[in-house]
Tab-separated table of C-alpha atoms in Angstrom:
chain	number	residue	atom	x	y	z
A	1	MET	CA	-71.879	28.935	-37.586
A	2	THR	CA	-68.880	28.493	-39.864
A	3	VAL	CA	-68.870	25.041	-41.433
A	4	ARG	CA	-65.613	23.230	-40.708
A	5	THR	CA	-64.895	19.802	-42.209
A	6	ARG	CA	-61.734	17.775	-41.971
A	7	MET	CA	-59.793	14.877	-43.385
A	8	ALA	CA	-57.457	13.086	-41.021
A	9	PRO	CA	-55.037	10.767	-42.864
A	10	SER	CA	-52.825	8.289	-41.042
A	11	PRO	CA	-49.266	8.041	-42.435
A	12	THR	CA	-49.254	4.267	-42.466
A	13	GLY	CA	-49.005	3.560	-46.220
A	14	GLU	CA	-50.304	4.506	-49.643
A	15	TYR	CA	-53.380	6.716	-49.737
A	16	HIS	CA	-56.443	4.779	-50.915
A	17	ILE	CA	-58.542	6.021	-53.835
A	18	GLY	CA	-61.571	5.886	-51.522
A	19	HIS	CA	-59.881	8.457	-49.294
A	20	ILE	CA	-59.716	10.841	-52.236
A	21	ARG	CA	-63.506	10.469	-52.582
A	22	THR	CA	-63.863	11.381	-48.881
A	23	VAL	CA	-61.526	14.359	-49.339
A	24	LEU	CA	-63.658	15.464	-52.293
A	25	TYR	CA	-66.934	15.314	-50.356
A	26	ASN	CA	-65.517	17.121	-47.294
A	27	TRP	CA	-63.838	19.755	-49.463
A	28	ALA	CA	-66.956	20.327	-51.580
A	29	PHE	CA	-69.250	20.574	-48.560
A	30	ALA	CA	-66.995	23.186	-46.954
A	31	LYS	CA	-66.747	25.160	-50.204
A	32	LYS	CA	-70.495	25.036	-50.771
A	33	HIS	CA	-71.138	26.558	-47.347
A	34	GLU	CA	-68.225	29.006	-47.516
A	35	GLY	CA	-66.553	27.140	-44.667
A	36	LYS	CA	-63.114	25.707	-43.972
A	37	PHE	CA	-61.563	22.387	-44.950
A	38	ILE	CA	-58.887	21.125	-42.572
A	39	ILE	CA	-56.203	18.461	-42.908
A	40	ARG	CA	-55.093	16.807	-39.666
A	41	ILE	CA	-52.459	14.075	-39.521
A	42	GLU	CA	-53.333	11.203	-37.179
A	43	ASP	CA	-49.878	9.732	-36.628
A	44	THR	CA	-50.368	8.105	-33.225
A	45	ASP	CA	-50.174	4.509	-34.496
A	46	ARG	CA	-46.421	4.201	-34.038
A	47	VAL	CA	-46.357	0.516	-34.962
A	48	ARG	CA	-47.698	1.122	-38.480
A	49	TYR	CA	-46.165	4.578	-38.920
A	50	ILE	CA	-44.100	4.933	-42.108
A	51	GLU	CA	-41.468	7.643	-42.435
A	52	GLY	CA	-42.213	9.957	-45.336
A	53	ALA	CA	-45.794	8.738	-45.771
A	54	MET	CA	-47.279	12.044	-44.627
A	55	ASP	CA	-45.619	14.037	-47.398
A	56	LYS	CA	-46.691	11.463	-49.972
A	57	ILE	CA	-50.297	11.734	-48.758
A	58	LEU	CA	-50.271	15.525	-48.850
A	59	ASP	CA	-48.684	15.462	-52.312
A	60	ILE	CA	-51.294	13.085	-53.736
A	61	ILE	CA	-54.151	15.181	-52.326
A	62	ILE	CA	-52.650	18.180	-54.121
A	63	ASP	CA	-52.098	16.142	-57.309
A	64	TYR	CA	-55.824	15.416	-57.376
A	65	GLY	CA	-56.519	19.132	-57.298
A	66	PHE	CA	-57.348	19.815	-53.643
A	67	THR	CA	-56.018	22.379	-51.185
A	68	TRP	CA	-56.814	22.882	-47.514
A	69	ASP	CA	-57.460	25.986	-45.449
A	70	GLU	CA	-55.690	24.760	-42.317
A	71	GLY	CA	-53.233	21.996	-41.593
A	72	PRO	CA	-49.661	20.910	-42.371
A	73	ARG	CA	-47.722	23.235	-44.698
A	74	VAL	CA	-50.281	26.047	-44.298
A	75	GLY	CA	-50.744	26.311	-40.513
A	76	GLY	CA	-53.794	27.743	-38.809
A	77	ALA	CA	-55.181	28.925	-35.490
A	78	TYR	CA	-56.087	25.445	-34.212
A	79	GLY	CA	-52.709	23.691	-34.504
A	80	PRO	CA	-50.607	21.726	-34.116
A	81	TYR	CA	-52.205	19.649	-36.862
A	82	MET	CA	-50.161	16.507	-36.175
A	83	GLN	CA	-51.399	14.371	-33.306
A	84	SER	CA	-47.867	13.391	-32.249
A	85	GLU	CA	-47.345	17.075	-31.384
A	86	ARG	CA	-50.500	17.163	-29.191
A	87	LEU	CA	-49.709	14.453	-26.606
A	88	GLU	CA	-49.982	16.750	-23.593
A	89	ILE	CA	-53.435	17.811	-24.758
A	90	TYR	CA	-54.671	14.204	-24.881
A	91	LYS	CA	-53.170	13.419	-21.475
A	92	LYS	CA	-54.921	16.443	-19.978
A	93	TYR	CA	-58.307	15.350	-21.273
A	94	ALA	CA	-57.749	11.692	-20.395
A	95	LEU	CA	-57.027	12.690	-16.803
A	96	GLU	CA	-60.130	14.886	-16.832
A	97	LEU	CA	-62.164	11.805	-17.733
A	98	VAL	CA	-60.540	9.849	-14.894
A	99	ALA	CA	-61.456	12.648	-12.471
A	100	LYS	CA	-65.058	12.445	-13.705
A	101	LYS	CA	-64.994	8.636	-13.317
A	102	ALA	CA	-65.758	8.400	-17.026
A	103	ALA	CA	-62.411	6.621	-17.463
A	104	TYR	CA	-60.010	4.708	-15.231
A	105	TYR	CA	-56.440	3.478	-14.959
A	106	CYS	CA	-55.793	-0.086	-16.094
A	107	PHE	CA	-52.584	-1.841	-15.018
A	108	CYS	CA	-53.346	-5.267	-16.514
A	109	THR	CA	-50.453	-7.038	-18.197
A	110	VAL	CA	-50.606	-8.408	-21.725
A	111	GLU	CA	-50.543	-11.918	-20.250
A	112	ARG	CA	-53.589	-11.264	-18.062
A	113	LEU	CA	-55.521	-9.743	-20.957
A	114	GLU	CA	-54.738	-12.712	-23.204
A	115	LYS	CA	-55.824	-15.162	-20.486
A	116	MET	CA	-59.040	-13.180	-19.944
A	117	ARG	CA	-59.886	-13.285	-23.661
A	118	ASP	CA	-59.104	-17.006	-23.891
A	119	GLU	CA	-61.455	-17.702	-21.000
A	120	GLN	CA	-64.223	-15.650	-22.625
A	121	ARG	CA	-63.777	-17.445	-25.953
A	122	ALA	CA	-63.923	-20.784	-24.140
A	123	LYS	CA	-67.377	-19.731	-22.929
A	124	GLY	CA	-68.453	-19.043	-26.499
A	125	ILE	CA	-68.008	-15.258	-26.349
A	126	THR	CA	-66.631	-14.153	-29.710
A	127	ALA	CA	-66.693	-10.386	-29.090
A	128	THR	CA	-64.450	-10.348	-26.028
A	129	LYS	CA	-64.558	-7.338	-23.690
A	130	TYR	CA	-62.437	-6.058	-20.854
A	131	ASP	CA	-63.792	-7.307	-17.520
A	132	LYS	CA	-63.387	-3.986	-15.624
A	133	HIS	CA	-60.903	-5.653	-13.261
A	134	CYS	CA	-58.942	-2.435	-12.648
A	135	LEU	CA	-62.099	-0.392	-12.146
A	136	MET	CA	-62.497	-2.309	-8.880
A	137	LEU	CA	-59.141	-1.109	-7.512
A	138	THR	CA	-59.366	1.220	-4.544
A	139	PRO	CA	-58.052	4.774	-4.933
A	140	GLU	CA	-55.212	3.837	-2.583
A	141	ALA	CA	-54.250	0.830	-4.691
A	142	VAL	CA	-54.301	2.944	-7.849
A	143	GLU	CA	-52.122	5.621	-6.246
A	144	LYS	CA	-49.647	2.990	-5.025
A	145	LYS	CA	-49.266	1.521	-8.505
A	146	LEU	CA	-48.785	4.984	-9.979
A	147	GLN	CA	-46.094	5.746	-7.386
A	148	GLU	CA	-44.367	2.477	-8.286
A	149	ASN	CA	-44.383	3.506	-11.984
A	150	ILE	CA	-46.280	0.394	-13.041
A	151	PRO	CA	-47.214	0.776	-16.723
A	152	TYR	CA	-50.846	1.637	-17.315
A	153	VAL	CA	-53.394	2.609	-19.917
A	154	ILE	CA	-56.503	4.713	-19.409
A	155	ARG	CA	-59.771	3.019	-20.359
A	156	LEU	CA	-63.221	4.357	-21.116
A	157	ASN	CA	-65.691	3.486	-18.369
A	158	VAL	CA	-68.774	2.305	-20.248
A	159	ILE	CA	-71.807	2.235	-17.952
A	160	PRO	CA	-73.867	-0.934	-18.604
A	161	ASP	CA	-77.541	-1.065	-19.570
A	162	LYS	CA	-77.593	2.344	-21.250
A	163	THR	CA	-78.831	3.272	-24.713
A	164	ILE	CA	-76.323	5.249	-26.766
A	165	SER	CA	-77.964	7.174	-29.593
A	166	PHE	CA	-76.941	9.613	-32.290
A	167	HIS	CA	-78.298	10.948	-35.569
A	168	ASP	CA	-76.590	10.418	-38.899
A	169	GLU	CA	-77.561	12.556	-41.902
A	170	VAL	CA	-77.487	9.491	-44.175
A	171	PHE	CA	-78.545	6.582	-41.977
A	172	GLY	CA	-80.911	8.425	-39.654
A	173	ASP	CA	-81.195	7.715	-35.935
A	174	VAL	CA	-78.846	5.029	-34.604
A	175	GLN	CA	-79.211	3.359	-31.207
A	176	VAL	CA	-76.770	0.950	-29.572
A	177	SER	CA	-76.809	-0.784	-26.193
A	178	SER	CA	-73.831	0.136	-24.014
A	179	ASN	CA	-73.588	-3.570	-23.165
A	180	ASP	CA	-72.165	-4.059	-26.644
A	181	ILE	CA	-69.394	-1.485	-26.172
A	182	ASP	CA	-66.002	-2.388	-24.726
A	183	ASP	CA	-64.077	-0.306	-22.216
A	184	GLN	CA	-61.915	1.026	-25.005
A	185	VAL	CA	-58.321	2.048	-24.296
A	186	LEU	CA	-58.143	5.837	-24.646
A	187	LEU	CA	-54.537	6.562	-23.707
A	188	LYS	CA	-51.853	3.962	-24.342
A	189	SER	CA	-48.941	3.176	-22.053
A	190	ASP	CA	-46.583	5.105	-24.355
A	191	GLY	CA	-48.576	8.290	-23.843
A	192	PHE	CA	-50.141	8.238	-27.295
A	193	PRO	CA	-53.921	8.361	-27.602
A	194	THR	CA	-55.929	5.764	-29.427
A	195	TYR	CA	-57.999	6.910	-32.379
A	196	HIS	CA	-61.125	7.310	-30.272
A	197	LEU	CA	-59.742	9.793	-27.765
A	198	GLY	CA	-57.677	11.664	-30.339
A	199	VAL	CA	-60.482	12.138	-32.838
A	200	VAL	CA	-63.000	13.399	-30.281
A	201	VAL	CA	-60.615	15.825	-28.578
A	202	ASP	CA	-59.255	17.159	-31.867
A	203	ASP	CA	-62.634	17.503	-33.564
A	204	HIS	CA	-63.924	19.461	-30.582
A	205	LEU	CA	-60.893	21.713	-30.114
A	206	MET	CA	-60.635	22.361	-33.858
A	207	GLU	CA	-64.367	23.183	-33.906
A	208	ILE	CA	-65.194	20.610	-36.581
A	209	THR	CA	-68.898	21.000	-37.300
A	210	HIS	CA	-69.442	18.091	-39.709
A	211	VAL	CA	-67.739	14.691	-39.561
A	212	MET	CA	-67.946	13.067	-42.982
A	213	ARG	CA	-66.265	9.636	-43.201
A	214	GLY	CA	-66.750	6.053	-44.360
A	215	ASN	CA	-69.636	4.117	-42.861
A	216	ASP	CA	-67.230	1.525	-41.447
A	217	TRP	CA	-66.813	4.071	-38.607
A	218	ILE	CA	-70.472	3.824	-37.570
A	219	PRO	CA	-69.765	1.051	-34.990
A	220	SER	CA	-67.145	3.295	-33.352
A	221	THR	CA	-69.357	6.358	-33.203
A	222	PRO	CA	-71.202	5.330	-29.973
A	223	LYS	CA	-67.828	5.331	-28.176
A	224	HIS	CA	-67.310	8.875	-29.418
A	225	VAL	CA	-70.801	9.864	-28.279
A	226	ILE	CA	-70.003	8.579	-24.774
A	227	LEU	CA	-66.869	10.743	-24.752
A	228	TYR	CA	-68.674	13.843	-25.994
A	229	ASN	CA	-71.313	13.387	-23.308
A	230	ALA	CA	-68.687	12.819	-20.612
A	231	PHE	CA	-66.934	16.058	-21.548
A	232	GLY	CA	-70.226	17.925	-21.880
A	233	TRP	CA	-69.452	18.839	-25.477
A	234	GLU	CA	-71.861	19.250	-28.379
A	235	LEU	CA	-71.814	16.472	-30.976
A	236	PRO	CA	-70.772	17.314	-34.528
A	237	VAL	CA	-73.093	16.475	-37.414
A	238	TYR	CA	-72.335	12.921	-38.570
A	239	ILE	CA	-72.426	12.038	-42.272
A	240	HIS	CA	-71.323	8.477	-42.995
A	241	LEU	CA	-70.518	7.609	-46.592
A	242	PRO	CA	-70.811	4.258	-48.399
A	243	ASN	CA	-67.497	2.558	-48.985
A	244	LEU	CA	-66.271	1.352	-52.385
A	245	LYS	CA	-66.433	-2.189	-53.733
A	246	GLU	CA	-65.497	-3.913	-56.979
A	247	LYS	CA	-68.350	-4.042	-59.460
A	248	GLY	CA	-70.073	-7.394	-59.210
A	249	GLU	CA	-68.367	-8.206	-55.913
A	250	THR	CA	-69.464	-7.951	-52.288
A	251	LYS	CA	-66.144	-6.843	-50.810
A	252	LYS	CA	-64.101	-3.665	-50.842
A	253	LEU	CA	-61.699	-2.746	-53.637
A	254	SER	CA	-58.961	-5.295	-54.205
A	255	LYS	CA	-55.556	-5.136	-55.900
A	256	ARG	CA	-56.601	-8.359	-57.599
A	257	PHE	CA	-58.777	-6.274	-59.943
A	258	GLY	CA	-56.436	-3.327	-60.470
A	259	PRO	CA	-55.101	-0.240	-58.693
A	260	VAL	CA	-56.466	0.724	-55.287
A	261	ALA	CA	-53.952	3.381	-54.220
A	262	ALA	CA	-54.643	6.918	-55.415
A	263	ARG	CA	-51.097	7.247	-56.780
A	264	GLU	CA	-51.454	4.074	-58.842
A	265	PHE	CA	-54.333	5.502	-60.865
A	266	LEU	CA	-52.224	8.496	-61.880
A	267	ASP	CA	-49.322	6.174	-62.704
A	268	GLU	CA	-51.655	4.197	-64.967
A	269	GLY	CA	-52.431	7.347	-66.941
A	270	TYR	CA	-55.768	8.366	-65.454
A	271	LEU	CA	-56.269	12.129	-65.356
A	272	PRO	CA	-56.934	13.521	-61.867
A	273	GLU	CA	-59.876	15.611	-63.096
A	274	ALA	CA	-61.466	12.576	-64.778
A	275	THR	CA	-60.936	10.382	-61.708
A	276	VAL	CA	-62.373	13.043	-59.400
A	277	ASN	CA	-65.425	13.351	-61.676
A	278	PHE	CA	-65.838	9.575	-61.494
A	279	LEU	CA	-65.547	9.622	-57.692
A	280	MET	CA	-68.223	12.302	-57.413
A	281	LEU	CA	-70.844	9.780	-58.472
A	282	LEU	CA	-69.746	6.981	-56.144
A	283	GLY	CA	-72.217	7.349	-53.312
A	284	TRP	CA	-73.944	10.503	-54.488
A	285	ASN	CA	-76.471	11.044	-57.235
A	286	PRO	CA	-77.648	14.427	-58.503
A	287	GLY	CA	-81.024	12.968	-59.449
A	288	THR	CA	-80.375	13.612	-63.142
A	289	ASP	CA	-78.571	11.886	-66.012
A	290	LYS	CA	-75.689	14.345	-65.823
A	291	GLU	CA	-72.343	12.538	-65.516
A	292	ILE	CA	-69.682	15.034	-66.544
A	293	TYR	CA	-69.062	17.501	-63.718
A	294	THR	CA	-66.489	20.174	-63.090
A	295	THR	CA	-65.567	20.644	-59.442
A	296	GLU	CA	-67.355	23.993	-59.519
A	297	GLU	CA	-70.563	22.323	-60.691
A	298	PHE	CA	-70.192	19.605	-58.085
A	299	VAL	CA	-69.778	22.135	-55.275
A	300	ARG	CA	-72.932	23.884	-56.508
A	301	ASP	CA	-75.036	20.696	-56.706
A	302	PHE	CA	-73.595	18.653	-53.812
A	303	ASP	CA	-76.252	17.819	-51.231
A	304	VAL	CA	-75.751	15.308	-48.410
A	305	LYS	CA	-79.424	14.352	-48.706
A	306	LYS	CA	-78.543	12.705	-52.024
A	307	ILE	CA	-75.804	10.483	-50.551
A	308	HIS	CA	-76.682	6.809	-50.968
A	309	LYS	CA	-77.878	4.972	-47.883
A	310	THR	CA	-75.971	1.765	-48.558
A	311	ASP	CA	-72.918	-0.046	-47.235
A	312	LEU	CA	-70.990	-0.324	-50.507
A	313	VAL	CA	-71.123	1.283	-53.948
A	314	SER	CA	-69.642	-0.241	-57.094
A	315	PHE	CA	-66.321	1.038	-58.382
A	316	ASP	CA	-66.820	0.367	-62.085
A	317	ARG	CA	-63.308	0.364	-63.555
A	318	GLN	CA	-64.642	0.237	-67.124
A	319	LYS	CA	-66.740	3.333	-66.428
A	320	LEU	CA	-63.676	5.121	-65.074
A	321	THR	CA	-61.706	4.216	-68.208
A	322	TRP	CA	-64.536	5.465	-70.422
A	323	MET	CA	-64.730	8.735	-68.497
A	324	ASN	CA	-60.961	9.164	-68.655
A	325	GLY	CA	-61.098	8.687	-72.420
A	326	TYR	CA	-63.830	11.311	-72.626
A	327	TYR	CA	-61.656	13.806	-70.778
A	328	ILE	CA	-58.630	13.045	-72.958
A	329	GLN	CA	-60.679	13.524	-76.108
A	330	HIS	CA	-62.027	16.886	-74.934
A	331	VAL	CA	-58.847	18.488	-73.638
A	332	GLN	CA	-57.084	21.068	-75.820
A	333	ILE	CA	-54.210	19.565	-77.780
A	334	LYS	CA	-51.555	21.837	-76.275
A	335	GLN	CA	-52.727	20.944	-72.783
A	336	LEU	CA	-52.763	17.245	-73.641
A	337	MET	CA	-49.195	17.474	-74.899
A	338	LYS	CA	-48.144	19.056	-71.599
A	339	LYS	CA	-49.861	16.272	-69.673
A	340	LEU	CA	-48.085	13.675	-71.797
A	341	GLU	CA	-44.720	15.368	-71.312
A	342	VAL	CA	-45.210	15.280	-67.548
A	343	PHE	CA	-46.414	11.685	-67.603
A	344	TYR	CA	-43.478	10.553	-69.766
A	345	LYS	CA	-40.864	12.801	-68.151
A	346	ASP	CA	-38.531	9.823	-67.646
A	347	ASP	CA	-39.180	8.221	-71.056
A	348	LYS	CA	-36.659	9.699	-73.520
A	349	GLU	CA	-38.128	7.847	-76.479
A	350	VAL	CA	-41.623	9.242	-76.027
A	351	LEU	CA	-40.313	12.698	-75.155
A	352	THR	CA	-38.340	12.746	-78.413
A	353	ILE	CA	-41.546	12.010	-80.326
A	354	LEU	CA	-43.546	14.632	-78.432
A	355	GLN	CA	-40.906	17.290	-78.999
A	356	SER	CA	-40.368	16.464	-82.667
A	357	GLN	CA	-41.868	18.531	-85.492
A	358	ASN	CA	-44.582	15.926	-85.983
A	359	GLY	CA	-45.297	15.507	-82.233
A	360	GLU	CA	-48.483	17.548	-82.214
A	361	ALA	CA	-49.834	15.735	-85.277
A	362	LEU	CA	-49.256	12.371	-83.603
A	363	VAL	CA	-50.924	13.508	-80.374
A	364	LEU	CA	-53.880	14.836	-82.350
A	365	LEU	CA	-54.182	11.486	-84.117
A	366	ALA	CA	-53.818	9.489	-80.892
A	367	GLN	CA	-56.199	11.688	-78.901
A	368	THR	CA	-59.360	10.053	-80.237
A	369	ARG	CA	-58.094	6.551	-79.457
A	370	MET	CA	-56.454	6.966	-76.061
A	371	LYS	CA	-58.356	5.960	-72.944
A	372	THR	CA	-55.351	6.603	-70.685
A	373	LEU	CA	-52.094	8.504	-71.055
A	374	LYS	CA	-50.276	5.192	-70.721
A	375	GLU	CA	-51.738	4.050	-74.038
A	376	PHE	CA	-49.954	6.829	-75.963
A	377	ARG	CA	-46.676	4.918	-75.990
A	378	GLU	CA	-48.319	1.838	-77.427
A	379	LEU	CA	-49.844	3.933	-80.192
A	380	VAL	CA	-46.799	5.878	-81.359
A	381	VAL	CA	-43.626	4.014	-80.404
A	382	SER	CA	-42.464	1.307	-82.773
A	383	ILE	CA	-40.840	-1.819	-81.390
A	384	PRO	CA	-38.267	-4.023	-83.157
A	385	ILE	CA	-39.328	-7.374	-84.587
A	386	ALA	CA	-37.545	-10.257	-86.258
A	387	PHE	CA	-38.102	-10.373	-90.044
A	388	THR	CA	-38.556	-13.494	-92.147
A	389	ASP	CA	-37.297	-13.515	-95.746
A	390	SER	CA	-40.802	-12.829	-97.046
A	391	ASP	CA	-41.122	-9.931	-94.578
A	392	THR	CA	-37.950	-8.412	-95.965
A	393	LEU	CA	-39.274	-8.577	-99.524
A	394	ILE	CA	-42.488	-6.848	-98.502
A	395	VAL	CA	-40.640	-4.084	-96.630
A	396	LYS	CA	-38.335	-3.470	-99.620
A	397	ASP	CA	-41.389	-3.256	-101.883
A	398	ILE	CA	-43.083	-0.773	-99.499
A	399	LYS	CA	-39.941	1.383	-99.457
A	400	GLN	CA	-39.673	1.465	-103.234
A	401	THR	CA	-43.377	2.280	-103.548
A	402	PHE	CA	-43.173	5.091	-101.003
A	403	GLU	CA	-40.120	6.562	-102.708
A	404	LYS	CA	-42.173	7.034	-105.879
A	405	LEU	CA	-44.954	8.965	-104.116
A	406	SER	CA	-44.952	12.621	-105.138
A	407	ALA	CA	-47.374	13.639	-102.377
A	408	TRP	CA	-47.066	12.408	-98.777
A	409	LYS	CA	-50.775	12.412	-97.967
A	410	SER	CA	-52.833	9.738	-96.236
A	411	GLU	CA	-55.004	9.057	-99.291
A	412	ASP	CA	-51.906	8.543	-101.510
A	413	ILE	CA	-50.264	6.379	-98.863
A	414	LEU	CA	-53.441	4.281	-98.562
A	415	GLU	CA	-53.623	3.763	-102.328
A	416	ALA	CA	-49.962	2.701	-102.379
A	417	LEU	CA	-50.504	0.258	-99.516
A	418	ARG	CA	-53.515	-1.284	-101.229
A	419	GLY	CA	-51.283	-2.139	-104.145
A	420	ILE	CA	-48.827	-3.821	-101.777
A	421	LEU	CA	-51.604	-5.806	-100.110
A	422	LYS	CA	-52.936	-7.042	-103.459
A	423	LYS	CA	-49.487	-7.892	-104.823
A	424	HIS	CA	-48.395	-9.963	-101.799
A	425	GLY	CA	-51.812	-11.299	-100.784
A	426	ILE	CA	-51.593	-9.911	-97.255
A	427	LYS	CA	-53.792	-7.834	-94.936
A	428	MET	CA	-53.222	-4.353	-93.551
A	429	ASN	CA	-52.449	-5.614	-90.050
A	430	THR	CA	-49.438	-7.482	-91.503
A	431	VAL	CA	-48.067	-4.234	-92.912
A	432	TYR	CA	-48.834	-2.487	-89.640
A	433	ARG	CA	-46.822	-5.114	-87.766
A	434	LEU	CA	-43.889	-4.809	-90.150
A	435	LEU	CA	-43.780	-1.014	-89.853
A	436	THR	CA	-44.435	-0.632	-86.116
A	437	GLY	CA	-43.841	-4.013	-84.508
A	438	ARG	CA	-47.416	-3.917	-83.175
A	439	ASP	CA	-50.617	-5.630	-84.275
A	440	VAL	CA	-52.946	-2.665	-83.795
A	441	GLY	CA	-52.710	1.058	-83.227
A	442	LEU	CA	-53.383	4.295	-85.054
A	443	PRO	CA	-54.855	4.255	-88.596
A	444	LEU	CA	-51.769	3.435	-90.644
A	445	PRO	CA	-52.113	5.948	-93.515
A	446	GLU	CA	-52.805	8.847	-91.135
A	447	TYR	CA	-50.045	7.685	-88.802
A	448	LEU	CA	-47.518	7.568	-91.640
A	449	GLU	CA	-48.607	10.982	-92.943
A	450	SER	CA	-47.977	12.518	-89.511
A	451	ILE	CA	-44.318	11.488	-89.765
A	452	PRO	CA	-41.991	13.043	-92.394
A	453	LYS	CA	-41.536	10.834	-95.448
A	454	GLU	CA	-37.744	10.884	-95.034
A	455	GLU	CA	-38.065	9.476	-91.513
A	456	ILE	CA	-40.316	6.650	-92.714
A	457	LEU	CA	-37.924	5.766	-95.558
A	458	LYS	CA	-35.040	5.778	-93.087
A	459	ARG	CA	-36.995	3.449	-90.827
A	460	LEU	CA	-37.747	1.127	-93.745
A	461	THR	CA	-34.087	1.096	-94.707
């Protein structure tokens, strides 16, 4: 058996950082078993569909370092890989279910459905369910409505008083009463499938062997099991992953605490390789103290038996920042400069510094203090400030002192600055503010040494 995993994004908005974790696990599992990783676009929710979102999702997956063996942009033998291009396939299988009496036509209007739910709520039923009204229609009545082109959906026919069971590699055996499952709409009146029909048909036809997704899909899985059984198809292996929550909270990630979209983390200056390393350990533990992993090492060590059996795992933003700083500090200086040039491609001021003769020296100095690429600007770019009369006197004194220095070395600069501090009764952070406009940053003597003396004197002037 060739292992085949998949990720099936919906182009309805920004791609969540948790989705990148799911991509990582599916990709690594396929690589470990010399299988295939597939991307499939589930674009059947036309209400929430956003033009251009698919390309943004594919781009961000690539930006985080992942490629796929089959799917959009690369093709494959199991396409099309966009659900909107597979509508006839879903209709065929929906009608097959109707023929098997595993599904049925429903002609109920929105008004009738709303009235039905209101009546159920009035009886204290919070989880409202369809009342199988259209299942009671005679074949003749159904045919008449079809001939009259009355709008319809196709619903799953859930048989009551049955036990629906499946095995999950993380959560073990799961059993659900069919009495708790609604007659889910499978094919909508516009001809588009709902998630439940689309995912089952596509996973089967694309020969997906392992379904690895967030554990919020566990409640939907019994519906999928019913469909697999109705078609007579073999179930895939289910592996449900813990979702991500804010550290110290009980709910999923929130914008209130920081970025949640995968693109936002890159925009904030987090390296993709550092973020991926961080995501590796959110829901999986190697059983050792090892924290720094290359993707090759992760593929080698990844084992679904070590996935956490829990609903939510903490997304520790401070830990991510620490790990990102570790990666920045251990990258080669030339490579770091390239990363900075890409990150600041639209920032002429920073680009000028990076491309100057002292650019590499400044990056080398900043490397040990940066936690994110975004912090580089704050460390090396001076900002204008308003001077008081006393400030002006100090700056003039610094300029005259620097002019007399025969050697432009950090130790000589430090000695000169100490004299200034003693003479004016000030602290180093005051001088730092006068020279850079900032309160803190790089060590001042080393920072000044990394810039040509003539440039510093010009700045002081």
